[in-house]
Amino acid sequence: MGDMVVVRKEGLYCVPGGFYIDPWRPVERAVITHAHGDHARVGHGRYLTAASGMHVLRSRLGEISVDGLEYGETTVHNGVTISLHPAGHVLGSAQVRMEYGGEVWVASGDYKIEPDKTCAPFEPVRCHTFITESTFGLPIYRWEPEQSIFDDMNAWWRKNAAEGRCSVVFGYSFGKAQRILSGLDPSIGPIVCHGAVEPLNRVYREGGIMLPPTLMVSDLDKAALKGAIVVAPPSASGSPWMKRFGDYSDAFASGWMQLRGARRRRGVDRGFVLSDHADWPGLMSAISATGAERIIVTHGSIPVMVRWLCQQGLDAAGFDTEYGDDDDDVGIAPQPAEVAQAQEEVKDA
C-alpha cells in the first residue's frame, strides 16, 4: 500500500478513504481538525468534526452540512476507520486517527501539550505515521507555565487600574481570547470584549466552558473603563474603536512575544508569551509519545524540524500546505537572523 495521506492541490487527502483533512479548496468530504480559518473553510459538501467543535464551526462558517464525532468514537468510510482525539489547541480541536489495512496514521492539525481550562487536553495517539505541525518548531521557543503568564497579566492590569489607565490585550478572537479570559481575575475590575470576541464567548459558554462575566464597551462609562481590561483581536489595534479608551496600556498575547523583535514590530507596551501551539519541547514530547517511526512535518519550521528528527533516527519529511494564518501568525514571525540562530542551535545540540 502506498501512503495513506498525500498532498493534492485541494489539501491533505486520505487516499483509501476518499476524503480530505482541513482542505483549502472546496471538496466533497472534509474532516476538520478545528475551526480556525486556515483549517476550516467554506464550500465543502460535507464536514466531519469533533462534536464539541460543531457549534464553533457553524458560528464561523454559517449553515453547513456537518456531522459531529465524540472524542474516541469511530466511524468507517470506504474501509478507513476514523476517530478524533483531543488536540488541546482550542475548543473542539482534534487529531484525526486513520486506520486501514493494519496501518495507522494520525494528522494532528494544530496542538499544544499544556492543558488549559477552555478545551480538552492533548491526548497522545499511538500510530505508525504522525503528521505534526511546526508553528514553533525552533529550539528558541520554550513556554513558561500558563499560570505564571496569567499572574503577570493580572499584575499588569492591577497596576494600570490603580493608575487610572485602561488595559487592552490583543489576541485572536477564537481560542486565544477565551483562554485569556479564563485566566483573568474579575475582582480587579470590569472585563470588556470586542464585538468580534463576544459571540465566540457565547459559544464557549454554551459548550460548558466557564468564563468570567464580560461586558461590551457600550455597557460602561468612561470612568469605569479606566479600571477595565479589554480583550480585542489584533485587527482592532490602531482602529478608531480604540480612541474611546483614552490613555490606555496595550499588550499582545502570542508565542511570538518570546522574541524581542516581534514585540517591537507590534509596537505594544507589553508582550505576554501565551500560545495555543506546542513549543519545541512540547513538539518533541508529543512526537515521542506517538511511537511513530515516520514523521511528516507541516506548516512552520519544516526544514529545522525535519533535520532534527532525522538526526534522532526517525524517518522525517515535510508536506507543503496552505496552513498557518491563524492566532499566532500575525505578521510578526521570526526574522531571517532569528531563524539562522535557531538552526545553529539545532546543529550544536
mmCIF file of C-alpha atoms in Angstrom:
data_model
loop_
_atom_site.group_PDB
_atom_site.id
_atom_site.type_symbol
_atom_site.label_atom_id
_atom_site.label_comp_id
_atom_site.label_asym_id
_atom_site.label_seq_id
_atom_site.Cartn_x
_atom_site.Cartn_y
_atom_site.Cartn_z
ATOM 1 C CA MET A 1 0.000 0.000 0.000
ATOM 2 C CA GLY A 2 1.215 3.496 -0.815
ATOM 3 C CA ASP A 3 0.969 6.467 1.547
ATOM 4 C CA MET A 4 -2.388 6.722 3.268
ATOM 5 C CA VAL A 5 -2.288 10.543 3.168
ATOM 6 C CA VAL A 6 -0.869 12.620 0.310
ATOM 7 C CA VAL A 7 -0.939 16.296 -0.671
ATOM 8 C CA ARG A 8 -3.211 17.325 -3.525
ATOM 9 C CA LYS A 9 -3.995 20.800 -4.795
ATOM 10 C CA GLU A 10 -7.130 20.771 -2.644
ATOM 11 C CA GLY A 11 -5.318 19.728 0.567
ATOM 12 C CA LEU A 12 -4.310 16.660 2.545
ATOM 13 C CA TYR A 13 -6.054 13.644 1.008
ATOM 14 C CA CYS A 14 -6.698 10.238 2.561
ATOM 15 C CA VAL A 15 -6.295 8.024 -0.499
ATOM 16 C CA PRO A 16 -8.204 4.878 0.541
ATOM 17 C CA GLY A 17 -10.820 6.890 2.426
ATOM 18 C CA GLY A 18 -11.583 9.339 -0.366
ATOM 19 C CA PHE A 19 -11.774 12.335 1.985
ATOM 20 C CA TYR A 20 -9.678 15.391 2.792
ATOM 21 C CA ILE A 21 -8.319 16.739 6.088
ATOM 22 C CA ASP A 22 -8.623 20.524 6.514
ATOM 23 C CA PRO A 23 -8.692 21.119 2.735
ATOM 24 C CA TRP A 24 -8.007 24.639 1.488
ATOM 25 C CA ARG A 25 -10.091 24.270 -1.691
ATOM 26 C CA PRO A 26 -13.695 23.018 -1.982
ATOM 27 C CA VAL A 27 -14.107 19.229 -1.796
ATOM 28 C CA GLU A 28 -17.000 16.833 -1.306
ATOM 29 C CA ARG A 29 -15.919 15.388 2.067
ATOM 30 C CA ALA A 30 -13.793 17.219 4.617
ATOM 31 C CA VAL A 31 -12.644 16.166 8.080
ATOM 32 C CA ILE A 32 -11.924 19.356 10.038
ATOM 33 C CA THR A 33 -9.452 19.388 12.931
ATOM 34 C CA HIS A 34 -10.604 22.768 14.291
ATOM 35 C CA ALA A 35 -12.402 25.947 13.291
ATOM 36 C CA HIS A 36 -9.526 28.382 12.717
ATOM 37 C CA GLY A 37 -9.786 29.974 9.301
ATOM 38 C CA ASP A 38 -6.706 28.316 7.833
ATOM 39 C CA HIS A 39 -8.073 24.843 8.614
ATOM 40 C CA ALA A 40 -11.838 25.315 8.218
ATOM 41 C CA ARG A 41 -13.116 26.925 5.040
ATOM 42 C CA VAL A 42 -16.473 27.310 3.355
ATOM 43 C CA GLY A 43 -17.521 25.442 0.235
ATOM 44 C CA HIS A 44 -17.170 21.761 1.155
ATOM 45 C CA GLY A 45 -20.023 19.328 0.563
ATOM 46 C CA ARG A 46 -19.978 17.545 3.944
ATOM 47 C CA TYR A 47 -17.995 18.257 7.075
ATOM 48 C CA LEU A 48 -16.956 15.954 9.911
ATOM 49 C CA THR A 49 -15.553 17.437 13.106
ATOM 50 C CA ALA A 50 -15.398 16.810 16.842
ATOM 51 C CA ALA A 51 -18.826 17.065 18.466
ATOM 52 C CA SER A 52 -17.563 19.737 20.867
ATOM 53 C CA GLY A 53 -16.491 21.886 17.925
ATOM 54 C CA MET A 54 -19.681 21.751 15.850
ATOM 55 C CA HIS A 55 -21.173 24.974 17.233
ATOM 56 C CA VAL A 56 -17.895 26.838 16.769
ATOM 57 C CA LEU A 57 -17.624 25.613 13.192
ATOM 58 C CA ARG A 58 -21.195 26.682 12.408
ATOM 59 C CA SER A 59 -20.697 30.069 14.069
ATOM 60 C CA ARG A 60 -17.744 30.744 11.779
ATOM 61 C CA LEU A 61 -18.884 29.124 8.513
ATOM 62 C CA GLY A 62 -22.661 29.573 8.659
ATOM 63 C CA GLU A 63 -25.108 26.911 7.549
ATOM 64 C CA ILE A 64 -23.088 23.849 6.550
ATOM 65 C CA SER A 65 -23.743 20.110 6.401
ATOM 66 C CA VAL A 66 -21.702 18.911 9.383
ATOM 67 C CA ASP A 67 -21.573 15.729 11.439
ATOM 68 C CA GLY A 68 -20.043 15.557 14.897
ATOM 69 C CA LEU A 69 -17.986 12.703 16.313
ATOM 70 C CA GLU A 70 -17.337 12.337 20.026
ATOM 71 C CA TYR A 71 -13.687 12.006 21.007
ATOM 72 C CA GLY A 72 -12.663 8.355 20.700
ATOM 73 C CA GLU A 73 -15.796 7.352 18.790
ATOM 74 C CA THR A 74 -15.175 5.604 15.473
ATOM 75 C CA THR A 75 -16.766 5.763 12.062
ATOM 76 C CA VAL A 76 -15.806 3.860 8.904
ATOM 77 C CA HIS A 77 -15.603 5.464 5.470
ATOM 78 C CA ASN A 78 -14.544 3.425 2.432
ATOM 79 C CA GLY A 79 -12.898 0.912 4.746
ATOM 80 C CA VAL A 80 -10.913 3.525 6.704
ATOM 81 C CA THR A 81 -11.671 3.638 10.435
ATOM 82 C CA ILE A 82 -11.690 7.271 11.540
ATOM 83 C CA SER A 83 -11.624 8.565 15.102
ATOM 84 C CA LEU A 84 -10.988 12.029 16.553
ATOM 85 C CA HIS A 85 -8.847 12.696 19.629
ATOM 86 C CA PRO A 86 -8.224 15.875 21.663
ATOM 87 C CA ALA A 87 -5.516 18.169 20.317
ATOM 88 C CA GLY A 88 -5.553 20.682 23.196
ATOM 89 C CA HIS A 89 -5.426 23.622 20.768
ATOM 90 C CA VAL A 90 -8.841 25.310 21.071
ATOM 91 C CA LEU A 91 -12.415 24.253 21.815
ATOM 92 C CA GLY A 92 -13.311 21.286 19.602
ATOM 93 C CA SER A 93 -9.807 20.791 18.210
ATOM 94 C CA ALA A 94 -8.952 17.224 17.266
ATOM 95 C CA GLN A 95 -6.333 14.929 15.852
ATOM 96 C CA VAL A 96 -7.541 12.615 13.088
ATOM 97 C CA ARG A 97 -6.679 8.930 13.517
ATOM 98 C CA MET A 98 -6.993 6.820 10.360
ATOM 99 C CA GLU A 99 -6.595 3.038 10.293
ATOM 100 C CA TYR A 100 -6.564 0.977 7.117
ATOM 101 C CA GLY A 101 -5.027 -2.383 6.292
ATOM 102 C CA GLY A 102 -3.284 -2.604 9.655
ATOM 103 C CA GLU A 103 -1.609 0.814 9.200
ATOM 104 C CA VAL A 104 -2.370 3.791 11.484
ATOM 105 C CA TRP A 105 -1.803 7.429 10.539
ATOM 106 C CA VAL A 106 -2.574 10.455 12.729
ATOM 107 C CA ALA A 107 -2.948 14.019 11.448
ATOM 108 C CA SER A 108 -2.581 16.362 14.401
ATOM 109 C CA GLY A 109 -3.880 19.638 12.977
ATOM 110 C CA ASP A 110 -2.659 22.252 15.498
ATOM 111 C CA TYR A 111 -1.975 21.238 19.080
ATOM 112 C CA LYS A 112 -0.427 22.179 22.403
ATOM 113 C CA ILE A 113 0.664 19.988 25.298
ATOM 114 C CA GLU A 114 -0.088 22.190 28.323
ATOM 115 C CA PRO A 115 -3.726 21.791 29.440
ATOM 116 C CA ASP A 116 -5.943 24.854 29.765
ATOM 117 C CA LYS A 117 -9.477 25.401 31.038
ATOM 118 C CA THR A 118 -11.033 26.120 27.658
ATOM 119 C CA CYS A 119 -10.596 22.814 25.808
ATOM 120 C CA ALA A 120 -9.971 19.104 26.255
ATOM 121 C CA PRO A 121 -6.273 18.364 26.902
ATOM 122 C CA PHE A 122 -3.980 16.863 24.267
ATOM 123 C CA GLU A 123 -4.131 13.069 24.065
ATOM 124 C CA PRO A 124 -1.162 11.196 22.537
ATOM 125 C CA VAL A 125 -2.308 8.670 19.926
ATOM 126 C CA ARG A 126 -0.083 5.730 19.020
ATOM 127 C CA CYS A 127 0.493 5.389 15.291
ATOM 128 C CA HIS A 128 2.922 4.374 12.561
ATOM 129 C CA THR A 129 2.981 7.810 10.860
ATOM 130 C CA PHE A 130 2.366 11.137 12.602
ATOM 131 C CA ILE A 131 1.635 14.373 10.719
ATOM 132 C CA THR A 132 2.697 17.216 13.004
ATOM 133 C CA GLU A 133 2.546 20.986 12.817
ATOM 134 C CA SER A 134 5.709 23.006 13.472
ATOM 135 C CA THR A 135 4.490 26.573 14.041
ATOM 136 C CA PHE A 136 7.012 26.997 16.860
ATOM 137 C CA GLY A 137 9.362 24.263 15.716
ATOM 138 C CA LEU A 138 12.559 26.047 16.709
ATOM 139 C CA PRO A 139 14.594 25.382 19.884
ATOM 140 C CA ILE A 140 14.275 29.023 20.978
ATOM 141 C CA TYR A 141 10.571 28.556 21.741
ATOM 142 C CA ARG A 142 10.032 27.310 25.294
ATOM 143 C CA TRP A 143 6.918 28.372 27.177
ATOM 144 C CA GLU A 144 6.634 29.287 30.837
ATOM 145 C CA PRO A 145 3.765 27.656 32.796
ATOM 146 C CA GLU A 146 0.419 29.167 31.886
ATOM 147 C CA GLN A 147 -0.347 30.327 35.429
ATOM 148 C CA SER A 148 2.812 32.433 35.615
ATOM 149 C CA ILE A 149 1.709 34.262 32.454
ATOM 150 C CA PHE A 150 -1.741 34.908 33.911
ATOM 151 C CA ASP A 151 -0.189 36.134 37.169
ATOM 152 C CA ASP A 152 1.903 38.645 35.192
ATOM 153 C CA MET A 153 -1.114 39.730 33.148
ATOM 154 C CA ASN A 154 -3.275 40.293 36.222
ATOM 155 C CA ALA A 155 -0.473 42.206 37.965
ATOM 156 C CA TRP A 156 -0.107 44.431 34.895
ATOM 157 C CA TRP A 157 -3.875 45.039 34.797
ATOM 158 C CA ARG A 158 -3.991 45.747 38.548
ATOM 159 C CA LYS A 159 -1.190 48.318 38.267
ATOM 160 C CA ASN A 160 -2.824 50.046 35.309
ATOM 161 C CA ALA A 161 -6.201 50.138 37.067
ATOM 162 C CA ALA A 162 -4.614 51.686 40.169
ATOM 163 C CA GLU A 163 -3.147 54.401 37.943
ATOM 164 C CA GLY A 164 -6.479 55.033 36.213
ATOM 165 C CA ARG A 165 -5.393 53.559 32.890
ATOM 166 C CA CYS A 166 -7.353 51.069 30.793
ATOM 167 C CA SER A 167 -5.596 47.809 29.863
ATOM 168 C CA VAL A 168 -6.013 46.347 26.369
ATOM 169 C CA VAL A 169 -4.871 42.822 25.438
ATOM 170 C CA PHE A 170 -4.801 41.806 21.786
ATOM 171 C CA GLY A 171 -5.363 38.157 20.957
ATOM 172 C CA TYR A 172 -7.130 36.148 18.272
ATOM 173 C CA SER A 173 -10.917 36.248 18.747
ATOM 174 C CA PHE A 174 -11.348 32.453 18.677
ATOM 175 C CA GLY A 175 -9.372 30.418 21.186
ATOM 176 C CA LYS A 176 -6.753 32.894 22.378
ATOM 177 C CA ALA A 177 -9.292 35.428 23.656
ATOM 178 C CA GLN A 178 -11.215 32.805 25.628
ATOM 179 C CA ARG A 179 -8.021 31.388 27.093
ATOM 180 C CA ILE A 180 -7.018 34.884 28.221
ATOM 181 C CA LEU A 181 -10.441 35.346 29.794
ATOM 182 C CA SER A 182 -10.126 32.059 31.682
ATOM 183 C CA GLY A 183 -7.030 33.386 33.466
ATOM 184 C CA LEU A 184 -8.218 36.892 34.358
ATOM 185 C CA ASP A 185 -9.078 37.910 37.932
ATOM 186 C CA PRO A 186 -12.515 39.608 37.714
ATOM 187 C CA SER A 187 -12.077 41.133 41.187
ATOM 188 C CA ILE A 188 -9.640 43.659 39.681
ATOM 189 C CA GLY A 189 -12.267 45.368 37.541
ATOM 190 C CA PRO A 190 -14.653 45.060 34.583
ATOM 191 C CA ILE A 191 -13.749 42.770 31.675
ATOM 192 C CA VAL A 192 -14.704 44.162 28.262
ATOM 193 C CA CYS A 193 -14.702 42.221 24.986
ATOM 194 C CA HIS A 194 -14.602 43.438 21.423
ATOM 195 C CA GLY A 195 -17.619 42.680 19.231
ATOM 196 C CA ALA A 196 -15.617 40.015 17.372
ATOM 197 C CA VAL A 197 -14.839 38.189 20.625
ATOM 198 C CA GLU A 198 -18.185 38.166 22.443
ATOM 199 C CA PRO A 199 -20.057 35.853 20.005
ATOM 200 C CA LEU A 200 -17.338 33.217 20.474
ATOM 201 C CA ASN A 201 -17.604 33.648 24.253
ATOM 202 C CA ARG A 202 -21.275 32.672 23.992
ATOM 203 C CA VAL A 203 -20.386 29.551 22.011
ATOM 204 C CA TYR A 204 -17.807 28.579 24.639
ATOM 205 C CA ARG A 205 -20.261 29.097 27.489
ATOM 206 C CA GLU A 206 -22.917 27.070 25.660
ATOM 207 C CA GLY A 207 -20.284 24.336 25.371
ATOM 208 C CA GLY A 208 -19.877 24.234 29.155
ATOM 209 C CA ILE A 209 -16.668 26.294 29.369
ATOM 210 C CA MET A 210 -16.563 28.594 32.391
ATOM 211 C CA LEU A 211 -15.568 32.170 31.577
ATOM 212 C CA PRO A 212 -15.790 35.249 33.820
ATOM 213 C CA PRO A 213 -18.573 37.778 33.172
ATOM 214 C CA THR A 214 -17.820 40.038 30.214
ATOM 215 C CA LEU A 215 -19.242 43.338 29.004
ATOM 216 C CA MET A 216 -19.369 45.289 25.768
ATOM 217 C CA VAL A 217 -17.690 48.689 25.693
ATOM 218 C CA SER A 218 -21.087 50.415 25.458
ATOM 219 C CA ASP A 219 -22.037 48.943 28.855
ATOM 220 C CA LEU A 220 -19.513 51.129 30.712
ATOM 221 C CA ASP A 221 -18.942 54.856 31.080
ATOM 222 C CA LYS A 222 -15.523 56.457 30.616
ATOM 223 C CA ALA A 223 -14.749 56.434 34.329
ATOM 224 C CA ALA A 224 -15.374 52.679 34.636
ATOM 225 C CA LEU A 225 -13.286 51.963 31.539
ATOM 226 C CA LYS A 226 -10.198 53.340 33.285
ATOM 227 C CA GLY A 227 -10.132 50.294 35.560
ATOM 228 C CA ALA A 228 -11.177 47.784 32.932
ATOM 229 C CA ILE A 229 -9.289 45.260 30.839
ATOM 230 C CA VAL A 230 -10.281 44.942 27.196
ATOM 231 C CA VAL A 231 -9.790 41.770 25.130
ATOM 232 C CA ALA A 232 -9.715 42.529 21.408
ATOM 233 C CA PRO A 233 -8.461 40.976 18.152
ATOM 234 C CA PRO A 234 -5.214 42.275 16.611
ATOM 235 C CA SER A 235 -7.205 43.977 13.849
ATOM 236 C CA ALA A 236 -8.580 46.436 16.416
ATOM 237 C CA SER A 237 -5.126 47.898 17.052
ATOM 238 C CA GLY A 238 -4.896 51.419 15.661
ATOM 239 C CA SER A 239 -8.576 51.486 14.698
ATOM 240 C CA PRO A 240 -10.995 54.321 15.614
ATOM 241 C CA TRP A 241 -12.616 51.914 18.098
ATOM 242 C CA MET A 242 -9.551 52.254 20.327
ATOM 243 C CA LYS A 243 -9.978 56.014 20.813
ATOM 244 C CA ARG A 244 -12.722 55.543 23.403
ATOM 245 C CA PHE A 245 -10.196 54.109 25.891
ATOM 246 C CA GLY A 246 -8.194 57.321 26.200
ATOM 247 C CA ASP A 247 -4.800 56.805 27.840
ATOM 248 C CA TYR A 248 -4.541 53.012 27.711
ATOM 249 C CA SER A 249 -1.716 50.497 28.055
ATOM 250 C CA ASP A 250 -1.705 47.718 25.462
ATOM 251 C CA ALA A 251 -0.291 44.213 25.272
ATOM 252 C CA PHE A 252 -0.150 41.351 22.814
ATOM 253 C CA ALA A 253 -0.594 37.692 23.789
ATOM 254 C CA SER A 254 1.224 35.319 21.445
ATOM 255 C CA GLY A 255 4.022 32.797 21.351
ATOM 256 C CA TRP A 256 5.873 35.185 19.054
ATOM 257 C CA MET A 257 6.217 37.557 22.008
ATOM 258 C CA GLN A 258 9.148 35.440 23.173
ATOM 259 C CA LEU A 259 11.169 37.297 20.539
ATOM 260 C CA ARG A 260 12.070 40.891 21.406
ATOM 261 C CA GLY A 261 11.895 41.850 17.759
ATOM 262 C CA ALA A 262 8.321 40.571 17.463
ATOM 263 C CA ARG A 263 7.105 42.748 20.318
ATOM 264 C CA ARG A 264 8.888 45.745 18.793
ATOM 265 C CA ARG A 265 7.206 45.097 15.446
ATOM 266 C CA ARG A 266 3.790 45.058 17.099
ATOM 267 C CA GLY A 267 4.543 48.315 18.918
ATOM 268 C CA VAL A 268 2.854 47.341 22.206
ATOM 269 C CA ASP A 269 3.743 48.129 25.814
ATOM 270 C CA ARG A 270 3.815 44.507 26.932
ATOM 271 C CA GLY A 271 4.183 41.102 25.349
ATOM 272 C CA PHE A 272 2.729 38.037 27.069
ATOM 273 C CA VAL A 273 4.158 34.746 25.793
ATOM 274 C CA LEU A 274 0.940 32.750 25.548
ATOM 275 C CA SER A 275 0.458 30.357 22.646
ATOM 276 C CA ASP A 276 -2.118 27.742 21.723
ATOM 277 C CA HIS A 277 0.606 25.829 19.859
ATOM 278 C CA ALA A 278 3.210 23.465 21.305
ATOM 279 C CA ASP A 279 6.678 24.843 21.950
ATOM 280 C CA TRP A 280 9.844 22.968 20.924
ATOM 281 C CA PRO A 281 9.890 20.620 23.950
ATOM 282 C CA GLY A 282 6.137 20.079 23.537
ATOM 283 C CA LEU A 283 6.504 19.117 19.892
ATOM 284 C CA MET A 284 9.299 16.697 20.718
ATOM 285 C CA SER A 285 7.383 15.074 23.585
ATOM 286 C CA ALA A 286 4.215 14.752 21.500
ATOM 287 C CA ILE A 287 6.104 13.107 18.643
ATOM 288 C CA SER A 288 7.843 10.713 21.023
ATOM 289 C CA ALA A 289 4.562 9.761 22.710
ATOM 290 C CA THR A 290 3.031 8.605 19.413
ATOM 291 C CA GLY A 291 5.706 5.933 18.987
ATOM 292 C CA ALA A 292 5.692 6.745 15.274
ATOM 293 C CA GLU A 293 8.784 5.920 13.264
ATOM 294 C CA ARG A 294 7.732 8.154 10.402
ATOM 295 C CA ILE A 295 7.036 11.863 10.926
ATOM 296 C CA ILE A 296 5.641 14.294 8.371
ATOM 297 C CA VAL A 297 6.069 17.957 9.278
ATOM 298 C CA THR A 298 3.695 20.688 8.092
ATOM 299 C CA HIS A 299 3.313 24.476 8.373
ATOM 300 C CA GLY A 300 6.009 26.237 10.340
ATOM 301 C CA SER A 301 9.700 25.483 10.696
ATOM 302 C CA ILE A 302 9.694 22.420 8.448
ATOM 303 C CA PRO A 303 13.429 22.244 7.494
ATOM 304 C CA VAL A 304 14.658 22.611 11.087
ATOM 305 C CA MET A 305 12.213 20.048 12.443
ATOM 306 C CA VAL A 306 12.888 17.525 9.674
ATOM 307 C CA ARG A 307 16.650 17.832 10.088
ATOM 308 C CA TRP A 308 16.459 17.375 13.856
ATOM 309 C CA LEU A 309 14.105 14.395 13.664
ATOM 310 C CA CYS A 310 16.303 12.684 11.088
ATOM 311 C CA GLN A 311 19.269 13.195 13.416
ATOM 312 C CA GLN A 312 17.259 11.348 16.074
ATOM 313 C CA GLY A 313 16.922 8.347 13.789
ATOM 314 C CA LEU A 314 13.360 8.966 12.609
ATOM 315 C CA ASP A 315 12.113 8.865 9.032
ATOM 316 C CA ALA A 316 11.082 12.529 8.658
ATOM 317 C CA ALA A 317 9.923 14.620 5.715
ATOM 318 C CA GLY A 318 7.710 17.635 5.079
ATOM 319 C CA PHE A 319 4.375 18.428 3.458
ATOM 320 C CA ASP A 320 3.812 21.818 1.818
ATOM 321 C CA THR A 321 0.418 23.133 2.926
ATOM 322 C CA GLU A 322 -1.542 26.381 2.999
ATOM 323 C CA TYR A 323 -1.983 26.438 6.772
ATOM 324 C CA GLY A 324 -0.547 28.990 9.147
ATOM 325 C CA ASP A 325 -2.725 32.128 9.076
ATOM 326 C CA ASP A 326 -4.313 31.756 12.498
ATOM 327 C CA ASP A 327 -3.963 33.160 16.003
ATOM 328 C CA ASP A 328 -0.181 33.273 16.156
ATOM 329 C CA ASP A 329 0.519 34.168 12.528
ATOM 330 C CA VAL A 330 0.038 37.921 12.718
ATOM 331 C CA GLY A 331 2.872 39.342 10.669
ATOM 332 C CA ILE A 332 5.454 39.017 13.418
ATOM 333 C CA ALA A 333 7.094 35.730 12.501
ATOM 334 C CA PRO A 334 10.860 35.330 13.061
ATOM 335 C CA GLN A 335 13.273 37.369 11.001
ATOM 336 C CA PRO A 336 15.928 35.521 8.931
ATOM 337 C CA ALA A 337 18.620 36.195 11.530
ATOM 338 C CA GLU A 338 16.454 34.679 14.257
ATOM 339 C CA VAL A 339 15.793 31.578 12.171
ATOM 340 C CA ALA A 340 19.513 31.253 11.469
ATOM 341 C CA GLN A 341 20.230 31.394 15.189
ATOM 342 C CA ALA A 342 17.746 28.580 15.820
ATOM 343 C CA GLN A 343 19.262 26.477 13.044
ATOM 344 C CA GLU A 344 22.679 26.857 14.640
ATOM 345 C CA GLU A 345 21.192 25.647 17.930
ATOM 346 C CA VAL A 346 19.983 22.507 16.184
ATOM 347 C CA LYS A 347 23.420 21.913 14.666
ATOM 348 C CA ASP A 348 25.080 22.332 18.050
ATOM 349 C CA ALA A 349 22.562 20.251 20.007
#
